[in-house]
Short mmCIF file of C-alpha atoms in Angstrom, two decimals:
data_model
loop_
_atom_site.label_atom_id
_atom_site.label_comp_id
_atom_site.label_asym_id
_atom_site.label_seq_id
_atom_site.Cartn_x
_atom_site.Cartn_y
_atom_site.Cartn_z
CA MET A 1 -48.50 49.47 -11.09
CA ALA A 2 -46.48 51.92 -12.63
CA GLU A 3 -45.03 54.30 -10.03
CA GLU A 4 -46.00 57.70 -10.31
CA VAL A 5 -43.78 60.28 -8.53
CA LYS A 6 -44.08 63.75 -8.42
CA LEU A 7 -42.06 66.49 -6.74
CA PHE A 8 -43.58 69.92 -5.93
CA ARG A 9 -40.35 72.47 -5.56
CA THR A 10 -39.57 75.95 -6.21
CA TRP A 11 -36.31 76.70 -8.48
CA SER A 12 -34.50 78.08 -5.67
CA SER A 13 -35.24 75.81 -2.46
CA PRO A 14 -32.15 74.07 -0.92
CA PHE A 15 -34.67 71.95 0.87
CA ALA A 16 -36.05 70.70 -2.30
CA LEU A 17 -32.78 70.02 -3.91
CA ARG A 18 -32.14 67.27 -1.10
CA ILE A 19 -35.07 65.40 -2.73
CA VAL A 20 -33.80 65.88 -6.16
CA TRP A 21 -30.65 64.24 -5.42
CA ALA A 22 -32.05 61.53 -3.26
CA LEU A 23 -34.47 60.67 -6.17
CA LYS A 24 -31.38 60.93 -8.80
CA ILE A 25 -29.13 58.70 -6.66
CA LYS A 26 -31.48 56.19 -6.36
CA GLY A 27 -32.66 56.38 -10.25
CA VAL A 28 -36.24 56.99 -9.64
CA GLU A 29 -38.12 58.58 -12.37
CA TYR A 30 -40.41 61.70 -11.53
CA GLU A 31 -42.08 64.92 -12.40
CA THR A 32 -41.40 68.20 -11.23
CA ILE A 33 -43.85 70.94 -10.64
CA PHE A 34 -42.37 74.22 -9.91
CA GLU A 35 -44.17 76.17 -7.63
CA ASP A 36 -44.42 79.86 -7.20
CA LEU A 37 -44.83 80.74 -3.59
CA SER A 38 -46.59 84.12 -4.23
CA ASN A 39 -49.23 82.24 -6.13
CA LYS A 40 -49.49 78.64 -4.71
CA SER A 41 -51.51 76.09 -6.94
CA PRO A 42 -54.58 74.30 -5.74
CA SER A 43 -52.37 70.97 -5.67
CA LEU A 44 -49.85 72.06 -3.44
CA LEU A 45 -52.39 73.52 -1.13
CA GLN A 46 -54.36 70.17 -1.35
CA TYR A 47 -51.23 68.37 -0.86
CA ASN A 48 -49.62 70.01 2.30
CA PRO A 49 -52.69 71.91 3.78
CA THR A 50 -50.72 72.22 7.20
CA HIS A 51 -47.87 74.16 6.00
CA LYS A 52 -48.35 74.95 2.41
CA LYS A 53 -44.54 74.78 1.72
CA VAL A 54 -42.37 72.91 -0.67
CA PRO A 55 -40.88 70.42 -1.02
CA VAL A 56 -43.85 67.94 -1.42
CA LEU A 57 -43.26 64.38 -2.85
CA VAL A 58 -46.41 62.85 -4.07
CA HIS A 59 -46.09 58.87 -4.53
CA ASN A 60 -49.06 57.20 -6.36
CA GLY A 61 -51.44 59.88 -5.23
CA ARG A 62 -50.03 60.27 -1.62
CA PRO A 63 -48.38 63.36 -0.42
CA ILE A 64 -45.35 63.61 2.05
CA ALA A 65 -44.11 67.06 3.16
CA GLU A 66 -41.11 68.00 5.38
CA SER A 67 -37.64 67.43 3.50
CA TYR A 68 -36.06 64.98 6.44
CA VAL A 69 -39.44 63.06 6.29
CA ILE A 70 -39.47 62.69 2.67
CA LEU A 71 -35.73 61.45 2.46
CA GLU A 72 -36.52 58.76 5.06
CA TYR A 73 -39.53 57.80 2.89
CA ILE A 74 -37.53 57.78 -0.25
CA ASP A 75 -34.77 55.60 1.60
CA GLU A 76 -37.22 52.98 2.89
CA THR A 77 -39.51 52.54 -0.21
CA TRP A 78 -36.48 52.34 -2.85
CA LYS A 79 -34.11 50.35 -1.11
CA GLU A 80 -31.06 50.42 -3.52
CA THR A 81 -28.13 52.79 -2.44
CA PRO A 82 -29.06 53.46 0.78
CA LEU A 83 -29.01 56.87 2.38
CA LEU A 84 -28.74 56.21 6.02
CA PRO A 85 -26.28 53.50 7.52
CA GLU A 86 -27.48 50.23 8.60
CA ASP A 87 -26.28 50.48 12.19
CA PRO A 88 -28.84 51.86 14.57
CA TYR A 89 -26.13 54.22 16.50
CA GLU A 90 -24.70 55.38 13.27
CA ARG A 91 -28.54 56.10 11.93
CA ALA A 92 -28.92 58.19 15.13
CA MET A 93 -25.70 60.12 14.46
CA ALA A 94 -26.73 60.80 11.15
CA ARG A 95 -30.33 61.93 12.06
CA PHE A 96 -28.49 64.20 14.64
CA TRP A 97 -26.34 65.78 12.17
CA ALA A 98 -29.00 66.47 9.76
CA LYS A 99 -31.13 68.03 12.46
CA PHE A 100 -28.14 70.16 13.78
CA GLY A 101 -27.48 71.49 10.32
CA ASP A 102 -31.08 72.75 9.98
CA ASP A 103 -31.53 74.13 13.46
CA LYS A 104 -28.18 75.65 14.13
CA VAL A 105 -26.14 75.89 10.91
CA PHE A 106 -28.84 77.10 8.60
CA THR A 107 -30.29 79.32 11.14
CA SER A 108 -27.13 80.95 12.27
CA ILE A 109 -26.09 81.63 8.73
CA ILE A 110 -29.38 82.54 6.88
CA CYS A 111 -31.15 84.05 9.92
CA GLY A 112 -28.07 85.56 11.20
CA VAL A 113 -24.94 86.51 9.36
CA LEU A 114 -26.88 87.01 5.86
CA ILE A 115 -29.43 89.56 7.21
CA LYS A 116 -27.62 91.20 10.02
CA GLU A 117 -24.90 94.10 9.85
CA GLY A 118 -22.33 95.63 12.21
CA LYS A 119 -22.13 94.00 16.08
CA GLU A 120 -25.23 91.87 15.24
CA GLN A 121 -23.61 90.25 12.35
CA GLU A 122 -20.39 89.83 14.31
CA GLU A 123 -22.16 87.92 17.12
CA ALA A 124 -23.88 85.79 14.38
CA MET A 125 -20.64 85.09 13.04
CA VAL A 126 -19.14 83.73 16.19
CA GLU A 127 -22.13 81.39 16.34
CA ALA A 128 -21.94 80.30 12.72
CA MET A 129 -18.04 79.70 13.06
CA GLU A 130 -19.01 77.42 16.38
CA ASN A 131 -21.33 75.39 14.37
CA LEU A 132 -19.27 75.11 11.36
CA GLN A 133 -16.40 73.85 13.61
CA PHE A 134 -18.67 70.94 14.87
CA LEU A 135 -18.94 70.02 11.31
CA GLU A 136 -15.30 70.13 10.38
CA GLU A 137 -14.63 67.64 13.23
CA GLU A 138 -17.36 65.41 12.33
CA LEU A 139 -15.68 65.17 8.84
CA ARG A 140 -12.25 63.76 10.48
CA GLY A 141 -11.07 60.93 8.67
CA LYS A 142 -13.91 60.79 6.16
CA LYS A 143 -14.29 62.03 2.63
CA PHE A 144 -18.15 62.71 3.07
CA PHE A 145 -20.25 62.86 5.94
CA GLY A 146 -21.56 59.44 5.03
CA GLY A 147 -18.24 57.94 4.79
CA GLU A 148 -16.82 56.82 1.57
CA ARG A 149 -19.86 57.75 -0.52
CA ILE A 150 -22.65 60.33 -0.35
CA GLY A 151 -25.24 59.76 2.63
CA PHE A 152 -27.96 61.32 4.48
CA VAL A 153 -26.09 64.03 6.25
CA ASP A 154 -24.44 64.95 2.87
CA LEU A 155 -27.72 65.41 1.38
CA ALA A 156 -28.76 67.24 4.33
CA LEU A 157 -25.94 69.64 4.67
CA GLY A 158 -25.40 69.75 0.69
CA TRP A 159 -26.88 73.27 0.41
CA LEU A 160 -23.51 74.53 2.03
CA ALA A 161 -21.41 73.36 -0.68
CA ASN A 162 -23.06 75.87 -3.11
CA LEU A 163 -25.02 78.50 -1.10
CA ILE A 164 -22.00 79.53 1.10
CA SER A 165 -19.82 81.22 -1.52
CA ILE A 166 -23.02 82.95 -2.68
CA LEU A 167 -23.77 84.22 0.68
CA GLU A 168 -20.12 85.31 1.14
CA ASP A 169 -20.56 87.42 -1.90
CA VAL A 170 -23.78 88.88 -0.58
CA ALA A 171 -22.71 89.47 3.08
CA GLY A 172 -19.27 90.57 2.02
CA LEU A 173 -17.34 88.10 4.25
CA LYS A 174 -15.65 84.81 4.30
CA LEU A 175 -17.47 82.07 6.24
CA VAL A 176 -15.48 79.10 5.33
CA GLY A 177 -11.91 79.49 4.61
CA GLU A 178 -9.52 76.73 3.51
CA ASP A 179 -7.18 77.67 6.52
CA LYS A 180 -9.72 77.45 9.18
CA PHE A 181 -11.93 74.77 7.55
CA PRO A 182 -9.98 72.49 5.25
CA LEU A 183 -11.93 69.38 5.53
CA LEU A 184 -15.30 71.34 5.17
CA SER A 185 -13.80 73.21 2.07
CA ALA A 186 -12.57 69.93 0.57
CA TRP A 187 -16.03 68.26 1.22
CA MET A 188 -17.76 71.27 -0.38
CA LYS A 189 -15.71 70.95 -3.47
CA ASP A 190 -16.11 67.30 -3.80
CA PHE A 191 -19.93 67.06 -2.97
CA ALA A 192 -20.65 70.02 -5.38
CA ASP A 193 -18.70 68.33 -8.30
CA SER A 194 -20.07 64.87 -7.64
CA PRO A 195 -22.05 63.20 -10.58
CA LEU A 196 -25.73 63.51 -9.90
CA ILE A 197 -25.04 66.56 -7.67
CA LYS A 198 -23.50 69.04 -10.02
CA ASP A 199 -25.94 69.45 -12.66
CA ASN A 200 -28.60 70.30 -10.36
CA TRP A 201 -27.51 73.47 -8.71
CA GLN A 202 -29.78 76.57 -9.08
CA PRO A 203 -28.19 79.22 -11.38
CA ARG A 204 -25.64 81.57 -9.67
CA ASP A 205 -26.64 84.81 -10.68
CA LYS A 206 -30.33 84.46 -9.83
CA MET A 207 -29.31 83.12 -6.47
CA ILE A 208 -27.28 86.18 -5.71
CA THR A 209 -29.98 88.37 -6.79
CA LYS A 210 -32.59 86.59 -4.80
CA PHE A 211 -30.38 86.78 -1.44
CA GLN A 212 -29.25 90.20 -1.92
CA ALA A 213 -32.77 91.08 -2.31
CA LEU A 214 -33.52 89.24 1.11
CA ARG A 215 -30.77 90.87 2.96
CA ASP A 216 -31.33 94.34 1.61
CA ALA A 217 -35.16 93.70 2.64
CA LYS A 218 -34.40 92.48 5.96
CA LEU A 219 -31.89 95.19 6.73
CA ALA A 220 -34.28 97.78 5.86
CA ALA A 221 -37.08 96.45 7.98
CA ALA A 222 -34.70 96.51 10.90
CA ALA A 223 -33.53 100.19 10.28
CA SER A 224 -37.20 101.29 9.89
CA LYS A 225 -38.05 100.01 13.69
CA MET B 1 -28.01 43.22 29.83
CA ALA B 2 -26.10 44.84 32.87
CA GLU B 3 -28.05 47.95 34.23
CA SER B 4 -25.28 50.32 33.80
CA GLU B 5 -24.76 49.84 30.16
CA ILE B 6 -27.75 52.07 29.88
CA LYS B 7 -27.89 55.38 31.36
CA LEU B 8 -30.39 58.37 30.66
CA LEU B 9 -29.51 61.68 31.64
CA GLY B 10 -32.74 63.72 32.38
CA ALA B 11 -35.21 65.42 34.79
CA TRP B 12 -38.47 64.23 35.91
CA PRO B 13 -40.44 67.40 34.92
CA SER B 14 -39.07 67.32 31.32
CA PRO B 15 -41.69 66.28 28.66
CA PHE B 16 -38.64 65.51 26.39
CA VAL B 17 -37.18 63.21 28.80
CA MET B 18 -40.32 61.42 29.19
CA ARG B 19 -40.44 60.58 25.50
CA ALA B 20 -37.06 58.44 26.11
CA ARG B 21 -38.43 57.00 29.08
CA ILE B 22 -41.47 55.79 27.59
CA ALA B 23 -39.63 54.21 24.59
CA LEU B 24 -37.45 52.40 27.10
CA ASN B 25 -40.29 51.01 28.85
CA ILE B 26 -42.31 49.95 25.86
CA LYS B 27 -39.20 47.76 25.21
CA SER B 28 -38.87 46.72 28.81
CA ILE B 29 -35.38 47.89 29.03
CA ASP B 30 -33.65 48.56 32.48
CA TYR B 31 -31.64 51.73 32.78
CA GLU B 32 -29.79 53.81 35.30
CA PHE B 33 -31.62 57.39 35.64
CA HIS B 34 -29.59 60.16 36.31
CA GLN B 35 -31.46 63.23 37.33
CA GLU B 36 -30.08 66.55 36.43
CA LYS B 37 -30.40 69.18 39.15
CA LEU B 38 -32.24 72.40 37.98
CA GLY B 39 -29.90 75.32 37.04
CA SER B 40 -26.82 73.12 36.63
CA LYS B 41 -25.44 70.88 34.21
CA SER B 42 -23.46 67.82 35.23
CA GLN B 43 -19.98 67.20 33.81
CA LEU B 44 -21.58 63.91 32.41
CA LEU B 45 -24.00 65.92 30.45
CA LEU B 46 -21.74 68.39 29.28
CA GLU B 47 -19.53 65.47 27.92
CA SER B 48 -22.04 63.54 26.41
CA ASN B 49 -23.84 66.49 24.61
CA PRO B 50 -21.04 69.17 23.77
CA VAL B 51 -23.21 70.45 20.90
CA TYR B 52 -26.53 71.32 22.87
CA LYS B 53 -25.74 70.52 26.57
CA LYS B 54 -29.42 69.37 26.95
CA ILE B 55 -31.52 66.45 28.31
CA PRO B 56 -32.54 63.67 27.71
CA VAL B 57 -29.25 62.09 26.62
CA LEU B 58 -29.05 58.31 26.26
CA ILE B 59 -25.82 56.52 26.83
CA HIS B 60 -25.94 53.04 25.44
CA ASP B 61 -22.42 51.17 26.03
CA GLN B 62 -20.95 54.44 26.40
CA LYS B 63 -21.79 55.93 23.31
CA PRO B 64 -24.29 58.84 23.69
CA ILE B 65 -27.46 59.61 21.76
CA CYS B 66 -29.11 63.14 21.83
CA GLU B 67 -32.38 64.71 20.77
CA SER B 68 -35.51 63.07 22.15
CA LEU B 69 -37.20 61.79 18.78
CA ILE B 70 -33.92 60.68 17.64
CA ILE B 71 -33.53 58.65 20.91
CA VAL B 72 -36.72 57.17 20.41
CA GLN B 73 -36.18 56.02 16.79
CA TYR B 74 -32.65 54.58 18.16
CA VAL B 75 -34.54 52.63 20.77
CA ASP B 76 -36.88 51.39 18.42
CA GLU B 77 -34.21 50.26 15.89
CA ALA B 78 -31.26 48.80 18.47
CA TRP B 79 -33.95 46.75 20.25
CA SER B 80 -35.83 45.61 17.14
CA SER B 81 -37.19 42.44 18.74
CA GLY B 82 -39.57 44.32 21.17
CA PRO B 83 -42.80 45.68 20.40
CA SER B 84 -42.47 48.40 17.45
CA ILE B 85 -42.77 51.92 18.14
CA LEU B 86 -42.97 53.18 14.69
CA PRO B 87 -45.43 51.94 12.10
CA SER B 88 -44.04 49.21 9.74
CA ASP B 89 -45.36 50.83 6.43
CA PRO B 90 -43.21 53.62 5.10
CA TYR B 91 -45.99 55.80 4.34
CA ASP B 92 -47.43 55.45 7.81
CA ARG B 93 -43.84 56.30 9.16
CA ALA B 94 -43.98 59.30 7.10
CA ILE B 95 -47.07 60.36 8.40
CA ALA B 96 -45.96 59.79 11.84
CA ARG B 97 -42.71 61.70 11.43
CA PHE B 98 -44.73 64.56 9.88
CA TRP B 99 -46.84 65.20 12.47
CA ALA B 100 -44.06 64.58 15.26
CA ALA B 101 -41.98 67.33 13.38
CA TYR B 102 -45.28 69.57 13.39
CA ILE B 103 -45.71 69.03 17.33
CA ASP B 104 -42.14 70.11 18.00
CA ASP B 105 -41.88 73.02 15.32
CA LYS B 106 -45.26 74.24 15.61
CA TRP B 107 -47.63 73.20 18.34
CA PHE B 108 -45.27 72.76 21.42
CA PRO B 109 -44.21 76.36 20.68
CA SER B 110 -47.52 77.51 21.12
CA LEU B 111 -48.08 75.79 24.55
CA SER B 112 -44.79 77.26 25.72
CA GLY B 113 -45.84 80.71 24.23
CA LEU B 114 -48.83 80.59 26.48
CA ALA B 115 -46.59 80.38 29.59
CA LYS B 116 -44.60 83.26 28.50
CA ALA B 117 -47.51 85.49 27.54
CA GLN B 118 -48.09 88.73 29.20
CA GLY B 119 -51.55 90.23 29.65
CA GLU B 120 -54.89 88.97 28.51
CA GLU B 121 -54.93 89.65 24.85
CA ALA B 122 -51.49 87.70 24.26
CA LYS B 123 -52.89 84.85 26.60
CA LYS B 124 -55.79 84.37 24.34
CA ALA B 125 -54.01 84.75 21.37
CA ALA B 126 -51.79 82.07 22.79
CA MET B 127 -54.70 79.90 23.81
CA ASP B 128 -56.39 80.19 20.31
CA GLN B 129 -53.09 78.61 18.70
CA VAL B 130 -52.88 75.90 21.17
CA ARG B 131 -56.62 75.05 20.24
CA GLU B 132 -56.42 75.44 16.44
CA GLY B 133 -53.35 73.04 16.98
CA PHE B 134 -55.54 70.43 18.67
CA LEU B 135 -58.03 70.64 15.72
CA LEU B 136 -55.36 69.52 13.36
CA LEU B 137 -54.24 66.77 15.58
CA GLU B 138 -57.76 65.65 16.23
CA GLU B 139 -58.08 65.03 12.20
CA ALA B 140 -54.69 63.35 12.52
CA PHE B 141 -55.79 61.18 15.16
CA GLY B 142 -58.76 60.15 13.06
CA LYS B 143 -56.50 58.91 10.25
CA CYS B 144 -53.75 57.33 11.93
CA SER B 145 -55.75 55.54 14.66
CA LYS B 146 -58.32 54.06 12.00
CA GLY B 147 -60.82 53.59 14.96
CA LYS B 148 -58.36 52.39 17.37
CA ASP B 149 -57.40 53.78 20.96
CA PHE B 150 -54.13 55.27 19.80
CA PHE B 151 -52.33 57.06 17.07
CA GLY B 152 -50.02 53.84 16.80
CA GLY B 153 -53.16 51.73 16.59
CA ASP B 154 -53.78 49.00 19.30
CA ARG B 155 -50.43 49.97 21.27
CA ILE B 156 -48.96 53.40 21.80
CA GLY B 157 -46.47 54.39 19.45
CA TYR B 158 -44.08 57.17 18.13
CA LEU B 159 -46.58 59.57 17.60
CA ASP B 160 -48.33 58.79 20.94
CA ILE B 161 -45.03 59.30 22.44
CA ALA B 162 -44.50 62.84 20.76
CA LEU B 163 -47.70 64.41 21.60
CA GLY B 164 -48.70 62.63 25.03
CA CYS B 165 -45.52 63.75 26.63
CA PHE B 166 -46.88 67.13 26.91
CA LEU B 167 -50.05 66.22 28.63
CA GLY B 168 -48.65 67.13 32.16
CA TRP B 169 -47.83 70.30 31.23
CA LEU B 170 -50.99 70.89 29.27
CA ARG B 171 -52.94 70.24 32.61
CA VAL B 172 -50.72 72.72 34.36
CA SER B 173 -51.51 75.12 31.87
CA GLU B 174 -55.28 74.60 32.04
CA LYS B 175 -55.06 74.99 35.74
CA MET B 176 -52.85 77.87 36.14
CA ASN B 177 -54.98 79.76 33.26
CA GLY B 178 -58.23 78.31 34.50
CA VAL B 179 -59.40 77.52 31.12
CA LYS B 180 -59.95 74.05 29.09
CA LEU B 181 -57.52 73.65 26.02
CA LEU B 182 -58.19 69.88 25.22
CA ASP B 183 -62.00 70.10 24.92
CA ALA B 184 -63.85 66.97 24.68
CA ALA B 185 -66.51 68.55 22.67
CA LYS B 186 -64.44 69.98 20.15
CA THR B 187 -61.77 67.23 19.81
CA PRO B 188 -63.34 63.88 21.40
CA GLY B 189 -60.91 61.76 19.76
CA LEU B 190 -57.97 63.50 21.34
CA ALA B 191 -59.80 63.89 24.65
CA GLY B 192 -60.25 60.13 25.09
CA TRP B 193 -57.12 59.30 23.82
CA ALA B 194 -55.29 61.37 26.45
CA ASP B 195 -56.91 59.41 29.35
CA LYS B 196 -55.89 56.27 27.68
CA PHE B 197 -52.33 57.41 27.27
CA CYS B 198 -51.55 58.46 30.59
CA GLY B 199 -53.23 55.09 31.81
CA ASP B 200 -50.90 53.33 29.87
CA ASP B 201 -48.43 51.02 31.57
CA ALA B 202 -45.18 52.59 29.69
CA VAL B 203 -46.68 55.90 30.84
CA LYS B 204 -48.15 55.90 34.31
CA ASP B 205 -45.00 55.93 36.10
CA VAL B 206 -43.07 58.60 34.42
CA MET B 207 -45.87 60.99 33.65
CA PRO B 208 -45.72 63.58 36.74
CA GLU B 209 -48.88 64.34 38.91
CA THR B 210 -50.39 67.58 37.94
CA ASP B 211 -50.03 68.91 41.34
CA LYS B 212 -46.30 68.22 41.62
CA LEU B 213 -45.54 69.79 38.31
CA THR B 214 -47.80 72.86 39.02
CA GLU B 215 -45.62 73.24 42.13
CA PHE B 216 -42.45 72.84 40.14
CA ALA B 217 -43.87 75.32 37.49
CA LYS B 218 -44.43 77.81 39.96
CA ILE B 219 -40.69 77.54 41.27
CA LEU B 220 -39.47 77.33 37.99
CA PHE B 221 -41.24 80.71 36.79
CA GLN B 222 -40.17 82.36 40.17
CA ALA B 223 -36.57 81.57 39.52
CA LYS B 224 -36.88 82.94 35.85
CA ALA B 225 -38.38 85.95 37.28
CA ASN B 226 -35.71 86.42 39.71
CA ALA B 227 -33.00 85.69 37.40
CA PRO B 228 -30.73 88.45 36.24
CA PRO B 229 -31.06 89.33 32.45
CA PRO B 230 -28.71 86.66 30.46
CA ALA B 231 -25.15 87.98 29.87
CA ASN B 232 -24.52 88.44 25.94
#
């Protein structure tokens, strides 16, 4: 049976990019359906009724949602160029750092530094810096989080490689300086420029507009309380 | 394998710790259980989990593994000759992982939201959320169990563990609020599943009794009420 693979995504979602990268690394052909989240398609609502979010992967008519669930499904279904290591302990570490990336790094930066100002932003910065320091230490002795080549954690954290400089412009402060985070800075460049990764970044100007609007809206909402 | 090569740092009331214990029981693994004291963290915990400083932590041959569902998957993969915890088919695995993530990200917060809710209106809203979650999970149960006793089929598996660990605290919530949250009339599949889960060999010795857990809950809530506001 010919494989039918569809990816429901938005143009901007960093979580959907994880899936784009994984499919490209594995050489899987797929169709993209771009969603407008203010006007969700009947297909999206049918395939992800629980969360009504992107990304959703549909493989031969069967939907899978939640980006890390999709990544593991892709890794188990198309076995060439594995994303997760073979060793159970290394796999557990990969899953740990991926979860840390979303629970702590993403949250402290996007829900913290980006949308706050003044003392609140300073406090969010302290937390973000601590979280980034854990990642800096995790890169010791490695080119990528996956080792010599890109792996699960690189895809999980890959949003940093592009979004950090956008957020630094919008929020007006330095998050990942080369002096404080030499390994993370180097990884961000290496990852962003990697073949199969570099052609898929979202347009920078559109991203700046989007995140500036998000920051402005959140600050306005906080000020009116 | 020598018992001291496998340690689990935890506490008997924690549902997250229970997940790890159930997984170890399924694989018949002997381990040393280190009970953490309420209100303080041992040196071993702080060293083994510097990122979150939380239980459970599994320490296998001196290597720590943190986060309850990551521990469960690790146990499944490191002891691959024992009974399987995750399903074998990639799509079934994805469904199990999806619902486990839903339970942690959406359903459990609604249960703990009930404990924190102040006033009748807030409590009712929280209870409605818990019940709505159960309706979704009832549907998931129907699809995953395919007519058998558990989400995992004939034996308990990943998703059974992910949800079942909360049954003790669910019963405490029902008792303390004088309500039924898991209703056999609305969610018959889950109601039947809950009893079978609690009676399972891998579960029954690590599921705390409701009375003991209720007493603990009272101490915990009192301690929180008495505690000074957290320093910034």
